[in-house]
Short mmCIF file of C-alpha atoms and ligand atoms in Angstrom, two decimals:
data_model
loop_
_atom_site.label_atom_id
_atom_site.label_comp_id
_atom_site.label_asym_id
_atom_site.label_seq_id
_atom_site.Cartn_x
_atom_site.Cartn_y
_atom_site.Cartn_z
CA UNK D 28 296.57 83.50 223.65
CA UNK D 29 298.41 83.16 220.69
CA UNK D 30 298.01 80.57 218.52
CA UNK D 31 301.29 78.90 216.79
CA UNK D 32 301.12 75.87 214.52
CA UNK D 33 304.21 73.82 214.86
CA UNK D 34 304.94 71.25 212.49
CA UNK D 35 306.77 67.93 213.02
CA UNK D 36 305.89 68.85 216.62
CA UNK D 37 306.27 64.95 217.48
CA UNK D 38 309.72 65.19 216.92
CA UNK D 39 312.55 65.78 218.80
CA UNK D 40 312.85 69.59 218.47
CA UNK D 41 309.79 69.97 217.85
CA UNK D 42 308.16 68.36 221.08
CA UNK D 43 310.80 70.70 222.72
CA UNK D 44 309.60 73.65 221.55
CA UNK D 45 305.57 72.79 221.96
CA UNK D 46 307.22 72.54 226.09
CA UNK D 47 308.68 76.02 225.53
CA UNK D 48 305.48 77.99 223.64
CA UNK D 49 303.25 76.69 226.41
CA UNK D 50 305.17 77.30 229.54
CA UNK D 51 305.61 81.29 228.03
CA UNK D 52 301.93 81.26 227.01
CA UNK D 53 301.31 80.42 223.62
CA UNK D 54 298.49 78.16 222.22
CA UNK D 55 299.94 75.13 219.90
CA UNK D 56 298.57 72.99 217.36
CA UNK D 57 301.00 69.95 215.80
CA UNK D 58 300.90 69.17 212.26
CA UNK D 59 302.77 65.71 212.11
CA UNK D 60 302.41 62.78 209.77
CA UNK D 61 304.48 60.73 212.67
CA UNK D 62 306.51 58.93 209.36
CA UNK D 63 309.39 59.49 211.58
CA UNK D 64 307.91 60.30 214.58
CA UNK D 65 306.12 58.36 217.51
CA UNK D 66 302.64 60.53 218.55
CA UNK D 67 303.22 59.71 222.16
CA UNK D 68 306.11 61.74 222.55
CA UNK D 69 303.18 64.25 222.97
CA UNK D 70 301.95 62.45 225.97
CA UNK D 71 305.33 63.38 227.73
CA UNK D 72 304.27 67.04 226.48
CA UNK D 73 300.70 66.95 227.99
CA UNK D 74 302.51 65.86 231.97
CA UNK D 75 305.61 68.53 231.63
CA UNK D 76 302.85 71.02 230.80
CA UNK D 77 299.61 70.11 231.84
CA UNK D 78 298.20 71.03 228.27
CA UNK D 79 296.75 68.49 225.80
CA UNK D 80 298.53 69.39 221.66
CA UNK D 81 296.32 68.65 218.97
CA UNK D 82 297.97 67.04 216.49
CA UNK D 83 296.83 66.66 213.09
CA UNK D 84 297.65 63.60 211.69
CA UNK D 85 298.48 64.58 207.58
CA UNK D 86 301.34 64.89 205.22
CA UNK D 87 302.36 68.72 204.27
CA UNK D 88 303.37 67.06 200.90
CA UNK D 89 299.53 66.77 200.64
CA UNK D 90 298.03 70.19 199.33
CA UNK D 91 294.66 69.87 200.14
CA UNK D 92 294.75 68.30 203.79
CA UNK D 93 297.00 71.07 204.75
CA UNK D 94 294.30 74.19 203.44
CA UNK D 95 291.77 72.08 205.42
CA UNK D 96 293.75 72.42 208.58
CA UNK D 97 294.47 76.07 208.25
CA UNK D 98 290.65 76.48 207.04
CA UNK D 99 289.72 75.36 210.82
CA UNK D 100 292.40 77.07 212.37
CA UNK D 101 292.49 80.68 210.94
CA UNK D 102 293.39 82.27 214.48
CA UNK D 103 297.27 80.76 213.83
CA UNK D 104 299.24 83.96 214.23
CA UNK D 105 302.45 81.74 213.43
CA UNK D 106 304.32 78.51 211.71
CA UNK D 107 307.38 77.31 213.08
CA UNK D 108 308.75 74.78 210.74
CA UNK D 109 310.23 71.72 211.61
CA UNK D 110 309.18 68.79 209.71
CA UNK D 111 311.65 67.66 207.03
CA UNK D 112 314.12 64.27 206.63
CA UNK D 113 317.27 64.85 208.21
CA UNK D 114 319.50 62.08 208.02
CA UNK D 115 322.56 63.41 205.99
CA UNK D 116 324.01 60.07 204.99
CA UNK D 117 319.84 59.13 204.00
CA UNK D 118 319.77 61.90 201.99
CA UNK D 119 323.10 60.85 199.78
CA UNK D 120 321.32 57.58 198.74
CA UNK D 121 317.86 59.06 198.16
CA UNK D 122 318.42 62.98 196.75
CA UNK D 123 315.21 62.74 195.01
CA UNK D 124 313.32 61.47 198.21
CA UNK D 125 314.64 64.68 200.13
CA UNK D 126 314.20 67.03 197.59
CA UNK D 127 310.72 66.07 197.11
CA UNK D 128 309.66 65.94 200.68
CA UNK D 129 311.92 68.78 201.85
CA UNK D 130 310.85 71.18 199.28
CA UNK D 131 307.30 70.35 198.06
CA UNK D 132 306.11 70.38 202.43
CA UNK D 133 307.84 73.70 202.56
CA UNK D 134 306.29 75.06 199.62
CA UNK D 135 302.89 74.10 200.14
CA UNK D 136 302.91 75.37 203.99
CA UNK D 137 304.12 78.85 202.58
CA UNK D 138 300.86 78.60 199.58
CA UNK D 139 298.78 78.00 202.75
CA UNK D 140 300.43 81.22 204.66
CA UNK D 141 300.06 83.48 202.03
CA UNK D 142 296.44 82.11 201.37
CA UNK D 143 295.86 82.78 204.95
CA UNK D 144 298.03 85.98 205.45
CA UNK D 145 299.93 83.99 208.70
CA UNK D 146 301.77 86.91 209.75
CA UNK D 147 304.76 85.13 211.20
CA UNK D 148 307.07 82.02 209.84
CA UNK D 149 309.97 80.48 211.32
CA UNK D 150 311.84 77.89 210.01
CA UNK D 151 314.32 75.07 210.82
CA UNK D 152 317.35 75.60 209.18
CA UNK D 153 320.93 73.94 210.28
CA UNK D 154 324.81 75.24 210.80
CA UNK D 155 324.88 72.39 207.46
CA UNK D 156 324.77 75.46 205.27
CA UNK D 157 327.18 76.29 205.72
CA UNK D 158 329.07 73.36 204.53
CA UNK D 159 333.25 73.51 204.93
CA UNK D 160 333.57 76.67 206.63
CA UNK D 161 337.27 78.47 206.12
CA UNK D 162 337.49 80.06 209.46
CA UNK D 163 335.45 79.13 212.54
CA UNK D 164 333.31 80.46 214.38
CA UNK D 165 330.88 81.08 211.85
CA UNK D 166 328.78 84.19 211.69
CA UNK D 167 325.78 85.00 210.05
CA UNK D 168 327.26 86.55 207.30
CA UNK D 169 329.64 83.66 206.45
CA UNK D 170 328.84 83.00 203.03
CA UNK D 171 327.51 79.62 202.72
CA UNK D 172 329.73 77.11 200.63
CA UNK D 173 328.43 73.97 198.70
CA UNK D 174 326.49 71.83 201.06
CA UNK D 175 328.05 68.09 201.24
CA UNK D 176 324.48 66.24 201.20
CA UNK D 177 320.84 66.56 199.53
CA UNK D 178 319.99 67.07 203.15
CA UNK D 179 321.86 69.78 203.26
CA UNK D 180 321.18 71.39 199.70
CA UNK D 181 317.42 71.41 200.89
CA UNK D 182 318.05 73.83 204.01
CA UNK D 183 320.16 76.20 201.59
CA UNK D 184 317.14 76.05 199.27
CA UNK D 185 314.48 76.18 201.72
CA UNK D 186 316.54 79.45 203.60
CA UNK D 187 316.30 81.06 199.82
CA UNK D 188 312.92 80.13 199.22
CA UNK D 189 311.35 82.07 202.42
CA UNK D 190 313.73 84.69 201.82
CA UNK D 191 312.03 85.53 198.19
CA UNK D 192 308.87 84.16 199.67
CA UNK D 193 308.97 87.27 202.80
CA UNK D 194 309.91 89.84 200.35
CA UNK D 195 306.90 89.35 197.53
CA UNK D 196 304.66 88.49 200.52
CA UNK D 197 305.69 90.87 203.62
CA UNK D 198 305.49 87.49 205.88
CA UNK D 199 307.96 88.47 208.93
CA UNK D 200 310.13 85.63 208.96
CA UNK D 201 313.02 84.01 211.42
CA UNK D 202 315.73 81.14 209.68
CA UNK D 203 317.43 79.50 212.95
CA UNK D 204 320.51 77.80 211.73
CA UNK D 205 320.79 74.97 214.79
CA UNK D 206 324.35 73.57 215.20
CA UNK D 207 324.25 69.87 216.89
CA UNK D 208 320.83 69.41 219.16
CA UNK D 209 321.45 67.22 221.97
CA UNK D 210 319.97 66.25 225.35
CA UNK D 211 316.81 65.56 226.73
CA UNK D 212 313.84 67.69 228.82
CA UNK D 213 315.28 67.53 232.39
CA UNK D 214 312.17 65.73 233.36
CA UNK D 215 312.98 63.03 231.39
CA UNK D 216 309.74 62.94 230.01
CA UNK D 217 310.58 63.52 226.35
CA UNK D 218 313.94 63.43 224.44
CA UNK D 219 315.31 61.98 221.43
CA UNK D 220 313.27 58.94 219.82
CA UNK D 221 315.73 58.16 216.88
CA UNK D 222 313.86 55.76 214.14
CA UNK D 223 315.84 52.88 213.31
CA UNK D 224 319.69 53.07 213.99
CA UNK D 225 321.01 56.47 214.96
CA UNK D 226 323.18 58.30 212.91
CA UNK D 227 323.85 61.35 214.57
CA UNK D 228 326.89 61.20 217.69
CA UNK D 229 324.85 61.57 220.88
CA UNK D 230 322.95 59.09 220.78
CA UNK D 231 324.65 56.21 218.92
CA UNK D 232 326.79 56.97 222.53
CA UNK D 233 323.92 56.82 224.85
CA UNK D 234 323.10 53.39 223.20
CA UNK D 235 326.34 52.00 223.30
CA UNK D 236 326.42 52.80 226.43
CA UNK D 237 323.34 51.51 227.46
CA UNK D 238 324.27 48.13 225.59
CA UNK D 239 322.08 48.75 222.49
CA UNK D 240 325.03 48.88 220.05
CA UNK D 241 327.82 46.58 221.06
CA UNK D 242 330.04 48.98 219.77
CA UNK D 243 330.72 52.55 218.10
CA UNK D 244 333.14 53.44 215.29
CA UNK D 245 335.07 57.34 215.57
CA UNK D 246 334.78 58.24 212.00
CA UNK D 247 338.38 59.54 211.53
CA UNK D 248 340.65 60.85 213.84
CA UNK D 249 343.24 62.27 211.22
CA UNK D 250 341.72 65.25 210.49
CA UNK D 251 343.63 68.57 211.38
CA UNK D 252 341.86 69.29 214.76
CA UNK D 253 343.38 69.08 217.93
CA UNK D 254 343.10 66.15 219.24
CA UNK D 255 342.42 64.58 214.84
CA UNK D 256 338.50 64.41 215.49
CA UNK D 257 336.06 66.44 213.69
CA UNK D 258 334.57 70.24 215.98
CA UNK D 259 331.47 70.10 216.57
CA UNK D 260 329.06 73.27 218.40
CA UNK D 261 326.61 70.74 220.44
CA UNK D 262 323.84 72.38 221.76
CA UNK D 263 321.15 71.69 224.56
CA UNK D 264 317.44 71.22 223.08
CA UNK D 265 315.80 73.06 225.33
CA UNK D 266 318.13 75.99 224.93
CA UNK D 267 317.11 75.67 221.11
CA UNK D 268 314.02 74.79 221.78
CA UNK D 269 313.60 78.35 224.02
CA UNK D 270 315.30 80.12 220.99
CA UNK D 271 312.11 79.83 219.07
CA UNK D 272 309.82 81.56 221.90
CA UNK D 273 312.52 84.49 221.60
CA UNK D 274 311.90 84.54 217.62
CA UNK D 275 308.23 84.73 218.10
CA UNK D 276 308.11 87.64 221.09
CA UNK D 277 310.71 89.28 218.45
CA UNK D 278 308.28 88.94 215.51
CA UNK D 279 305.00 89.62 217.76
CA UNK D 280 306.39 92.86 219.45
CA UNK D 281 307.51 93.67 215.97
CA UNK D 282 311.19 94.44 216.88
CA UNK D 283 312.35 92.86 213.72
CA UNK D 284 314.72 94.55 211.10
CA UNK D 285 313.73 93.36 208.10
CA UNK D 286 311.36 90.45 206.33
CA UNK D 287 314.09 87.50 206.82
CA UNK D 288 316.69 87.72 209.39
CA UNK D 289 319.08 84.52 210.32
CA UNK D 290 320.22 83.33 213.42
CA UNK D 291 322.96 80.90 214.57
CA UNK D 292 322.03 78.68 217.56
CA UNK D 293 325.03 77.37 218.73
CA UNK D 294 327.11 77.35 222.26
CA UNK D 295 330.06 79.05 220.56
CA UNK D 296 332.52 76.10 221.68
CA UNK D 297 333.91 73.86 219.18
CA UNK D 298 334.08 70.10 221.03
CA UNK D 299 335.91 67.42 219.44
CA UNK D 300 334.09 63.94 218.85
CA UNK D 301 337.04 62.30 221.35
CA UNK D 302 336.19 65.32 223.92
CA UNK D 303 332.73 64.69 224.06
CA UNK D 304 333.02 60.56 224.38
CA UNK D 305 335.31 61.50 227.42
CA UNK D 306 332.60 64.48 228.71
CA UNK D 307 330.12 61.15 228.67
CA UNK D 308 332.26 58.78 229.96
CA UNK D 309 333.00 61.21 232.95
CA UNK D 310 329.66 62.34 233.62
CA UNK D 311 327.99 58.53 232.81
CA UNK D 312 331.11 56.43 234.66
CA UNK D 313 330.43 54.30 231.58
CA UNK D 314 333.28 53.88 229.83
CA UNK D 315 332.67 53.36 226.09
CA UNK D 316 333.69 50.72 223.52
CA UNK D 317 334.72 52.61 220.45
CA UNK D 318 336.76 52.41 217.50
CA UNK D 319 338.81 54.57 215.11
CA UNK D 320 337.20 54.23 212.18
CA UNK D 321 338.05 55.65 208.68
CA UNK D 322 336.24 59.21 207.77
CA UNK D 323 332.51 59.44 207.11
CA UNK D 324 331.82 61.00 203.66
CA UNK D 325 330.48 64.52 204.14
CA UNK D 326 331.30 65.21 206.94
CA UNK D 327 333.07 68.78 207.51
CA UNK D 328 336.07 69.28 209.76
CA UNK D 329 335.41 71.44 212.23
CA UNK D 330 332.39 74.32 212.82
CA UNK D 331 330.91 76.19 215.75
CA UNK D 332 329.31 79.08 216.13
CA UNK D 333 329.21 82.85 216.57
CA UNK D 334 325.81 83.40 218.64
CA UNK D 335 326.77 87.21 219.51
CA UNK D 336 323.70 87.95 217.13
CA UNK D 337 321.16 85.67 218.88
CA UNK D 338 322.31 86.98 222.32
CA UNK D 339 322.28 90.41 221.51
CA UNK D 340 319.09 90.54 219.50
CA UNK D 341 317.34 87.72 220.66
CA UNK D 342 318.33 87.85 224.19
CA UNK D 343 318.73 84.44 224.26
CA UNK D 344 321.56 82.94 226.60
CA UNK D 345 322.05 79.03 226.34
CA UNK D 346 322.25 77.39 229.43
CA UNK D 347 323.32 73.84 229.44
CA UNK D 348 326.52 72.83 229.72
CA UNK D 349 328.50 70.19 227.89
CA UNK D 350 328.32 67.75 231.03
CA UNK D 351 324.83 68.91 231.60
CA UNK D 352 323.76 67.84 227.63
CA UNK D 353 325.69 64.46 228.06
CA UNK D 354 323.54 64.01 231.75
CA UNK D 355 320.50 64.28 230.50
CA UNK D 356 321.42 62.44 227.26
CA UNK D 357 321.97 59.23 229.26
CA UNK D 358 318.96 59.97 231.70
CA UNK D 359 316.97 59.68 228.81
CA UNK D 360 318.89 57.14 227.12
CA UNK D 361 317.85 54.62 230.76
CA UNK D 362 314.63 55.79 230.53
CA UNK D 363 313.53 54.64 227.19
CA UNK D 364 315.44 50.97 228.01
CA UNK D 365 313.32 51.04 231.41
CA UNK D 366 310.31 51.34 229.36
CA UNK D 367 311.31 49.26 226.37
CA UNK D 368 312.16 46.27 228.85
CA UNK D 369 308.36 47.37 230.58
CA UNK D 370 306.73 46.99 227.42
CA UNK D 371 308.69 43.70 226.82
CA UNK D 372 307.40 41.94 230.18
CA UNK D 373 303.77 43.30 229.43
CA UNK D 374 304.01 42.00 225.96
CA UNK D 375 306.69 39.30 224.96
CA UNK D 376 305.86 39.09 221.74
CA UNK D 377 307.99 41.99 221.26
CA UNK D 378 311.28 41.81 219.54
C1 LIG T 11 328.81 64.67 214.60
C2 LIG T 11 330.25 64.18 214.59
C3 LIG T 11 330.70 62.47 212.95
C4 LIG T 11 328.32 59.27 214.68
C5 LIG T 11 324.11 66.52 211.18
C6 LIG T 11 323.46 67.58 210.33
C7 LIG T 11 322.95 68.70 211.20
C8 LIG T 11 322.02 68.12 212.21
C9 LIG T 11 322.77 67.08 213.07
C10 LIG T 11 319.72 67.50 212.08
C11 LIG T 11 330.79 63.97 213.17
C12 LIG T 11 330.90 61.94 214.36
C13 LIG T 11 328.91 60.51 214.47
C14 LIG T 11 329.14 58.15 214.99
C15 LIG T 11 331.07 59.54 214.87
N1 LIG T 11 320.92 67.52 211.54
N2 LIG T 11 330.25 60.64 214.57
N3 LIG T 11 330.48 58.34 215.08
O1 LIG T 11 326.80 65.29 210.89
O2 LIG T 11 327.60 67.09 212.52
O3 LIG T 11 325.23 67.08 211.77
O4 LIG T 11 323.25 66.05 212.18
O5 LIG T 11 319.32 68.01 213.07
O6 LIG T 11 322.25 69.60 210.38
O7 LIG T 11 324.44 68.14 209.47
O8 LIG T 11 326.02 65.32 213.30
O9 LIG T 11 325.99 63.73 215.17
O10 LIG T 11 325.98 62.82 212.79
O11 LIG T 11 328.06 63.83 213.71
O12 LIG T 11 332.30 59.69 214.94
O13 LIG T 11 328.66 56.98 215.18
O14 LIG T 11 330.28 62.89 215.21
O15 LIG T 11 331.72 61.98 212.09
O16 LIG T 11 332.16 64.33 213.16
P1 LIG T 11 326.54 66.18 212.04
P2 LIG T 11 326.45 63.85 213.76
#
C-alpha cells in the first residue's frame, strides 16, 4: 500500500482527505501539532473507515522533530500539505505570525523531501490567489493579482516556492487552489471544528442557526453583484477532499505533464452570500437572524471557478450540491451541540 503523510490531517480538510486515501487504498500517517486542531476528529476517521491514523504530535516549524518522523517513516511515497493558519482577517493583525508559520513549516517539510527523495508533494493552496479577479470564472492561467491578506500572500509564496523547489529537485508536484470548503462527511462523523469564533460564512450560519451566535452580520450588500452580496464558488469537502486521491493516482501512474501543475477546485457556480443564507434557510426550515452589515476589509467581490482542467485531467466530477453542502452543514452543526450539551451533563463544570 502506499504510504502518504498528510499534514494538519486533524483538520477539517485534512481529516477529509485521510477518509478519502483510505477508502481508495492508501496508507496514512498525520503530522499535526493540534494548535488549531482537536486530535479526536481522528476518532470519527478510525469508525468511517475502520483504520486507526497515526498522528504525530510535533510542530513542522520544528526542524529536527520533523527529520525524526520521516527518519521512521522512509516508505512515504507522498506529502499532501495542509497545515498552515488560515484565518484571513487573523492574518491582517499578525503578518509576521503567518509568515513565519506559513513559510518556515513549508520550507522545512520540502528540506525533509528532498533529504528523503519523497517522490510526490501536494499542496494546499486557495482560489485567494488570486485576489480581485477581472473576469470570472477564473482559470488556471488567470494571472494572480495582489493578494488582500498575509494569509493570502503566504499561498502565492508557498505556490512559488514548490514551483522552484520541483524544478531544482524533480519532486512531481500538484498545487490545488480550493475555492470555499464547506459541509460535513455524510456520516456525520467528522466536519468542521472551527477554534474559537468562526470567521468563515458556513458555519457562523450553522451556529446562528443552532443558537450559538444570537445573530449574524452580511458584510455588505452594495457591492455590484446581483443581488449586492459578494460570489462565492462553495464547494463540498469531500468532493475536495476526493480531489487529492485523483492528484496522487495522477502523480503515481505518472500521467503528469510537467514538475508543478495547478488545479482549481471549485463547483464552477458563483453563489451570492444572500443566495446561500436562503439555500440554508430552505433546506434547514430555520430561518436566520441576520444583518446588513458594512463591507469586511479584504474581501473580493465576486470569484468562482473554471474546473474544466480538473475534470478533464483529473477526472474529477464534484458531486454535492448547494442544498446538499448546506444539509450536511447543519447535520453536523446538531451534532456537535448534541455532544457539547452530552459533555455538559457528564461534566458541569463545563462552560
Ligand atoms: C465568504 C463570504 C464574506 C462571514 C476565505 C479564504 C479562503 C478559504 C475560505 C481557508 C464573504 C461573507 C462571511 C460572515 C459574511 N480559506 N461573510 N458574514 O473570505 O471567501 O475565503 O476562507 O480555507 O482561502 O480566502 O470565506 O466564508 O470568510 O466569506 O457576510 O459572518 O461570506 O464577506 O463575502 P472567504 P468566508
Amino acid at each position: 500500500m502506499s504510504k502518504i503523510l498528510v499534514t494538519g490531517g486533524c483538520g477539517y480538510i485534512g481529516s477529509h482527505t485521510i477518509v478519502d486515501l483510505v477508502e481508495n487504498g492508501f496508507d496514512v500517517i498525520s503530522v499535526d501539532n493540534n494548535s488549531r486542531s482537536n486530535p479526536h476528529i481522528l476518532d470519527g476517521v478510525e469508525k468511517i473507515t475502520g483504520k486507526k491514523i497515526k498522528n504525530y504530535k510535533v510542530d513542522l516549524c520544528n526542524y529536527d522533530d520533523l527529520f525524526a518522523i520521516f527518519q521512521e517513516n522512509e516508505d512515504v511515497i507522498g506529502i499532501i500539505h495542509f497545515a498552515a493558519y488560515k484565518s484571513v482577517g487573523e492574518s491582517v493583525k499578525k503578518p509576521l505570525m503567518y509568515f513565519e508559520n506559513n513559510l518556515t513549516s513549508l520550507i522545512n517539510l520540502l528540506k525533509c523531501v528532498k533529504e528523503f527523495g519523497t517522490p510526490y508533494f501536494v499542496f494546499s493552496s486557495s482560489c485567494t490567489v488570486y485576489g480581485n479577479p477581472d473576469h470570472v470564472p477564473v482559470t488556471e492561467s488567470t494571472p494572480p493579482r495582489a493578494a488582500e491578506s498575509a494569509y493570502g500572500y503566504t499561498k502565492q509564496m508557498g505556490e512559488q516556492i514548490i514551483n522552484e523547489f520541483a524544478k531544482s529537485s524533480g519532486t512531481q508536484s500538484i498545487l490545488l487552489r480550493y475555492f470555499n470548503p464547506v459541509g460535513a462527511h455524510p456520516s456525520c462523523l467528522i466536519g468542521e471544528m472551527p477554534v474559537g469564533k468562526p470567521e468563515n460564512l458556513v458555519p457562523v450560519i450553522t451556529q446562528t442557526a443552532i443558537g450559538k451566535m444570537a445573530k449574524m452580520n452580511v458584510y455588505g450588500d452594495d457591492y455590484p453583484t446581483r443581488d449586492g452580496s459578494c460570489v462565492r464558488d462553495y464547494i463540498h469537502v469531500c468532493d475536495i477532499a476526493h480531489a487529492h486521491t485523483l492528484a496522487l493516482q495522477y502523480l503515481e501512474e505518472e500521467r503528469n505533464n510537467g514538475l508543478c501543475e495547478v488545479f482549481n477546485l471549485g463547483t464552477g457556480n458563483g453563489v451570492t452570500v444572500l443566495e446561500a443564507i436562503k439555500a440554508f434557510e430552505k433546506i434547514s426550515g430555520v430561518p436566520l437572524n441576520y444583518s446588513i452589515d458594512s463591507r469586511r476589509p479584504g474581501d473580493v467581490i465576486a470569484i468562482y471557478a473554471n474546473n474544466d482542467l480538473a475534470r478533464k485531467v483529473l477526472g474529477w466530477n464534484p458531486q454535492f450540491s448547494l442544498d446538499e453542502m448546506m444539509a450536511t452543514a447543519w447535520k453536523w452543526e446538531q451534532k456537535l451541540h448534541t455532544d457539547e450539551k452530552l459533555l455538559k451533563k457528564q461534566d458541569p463544570d463545563l462552560n
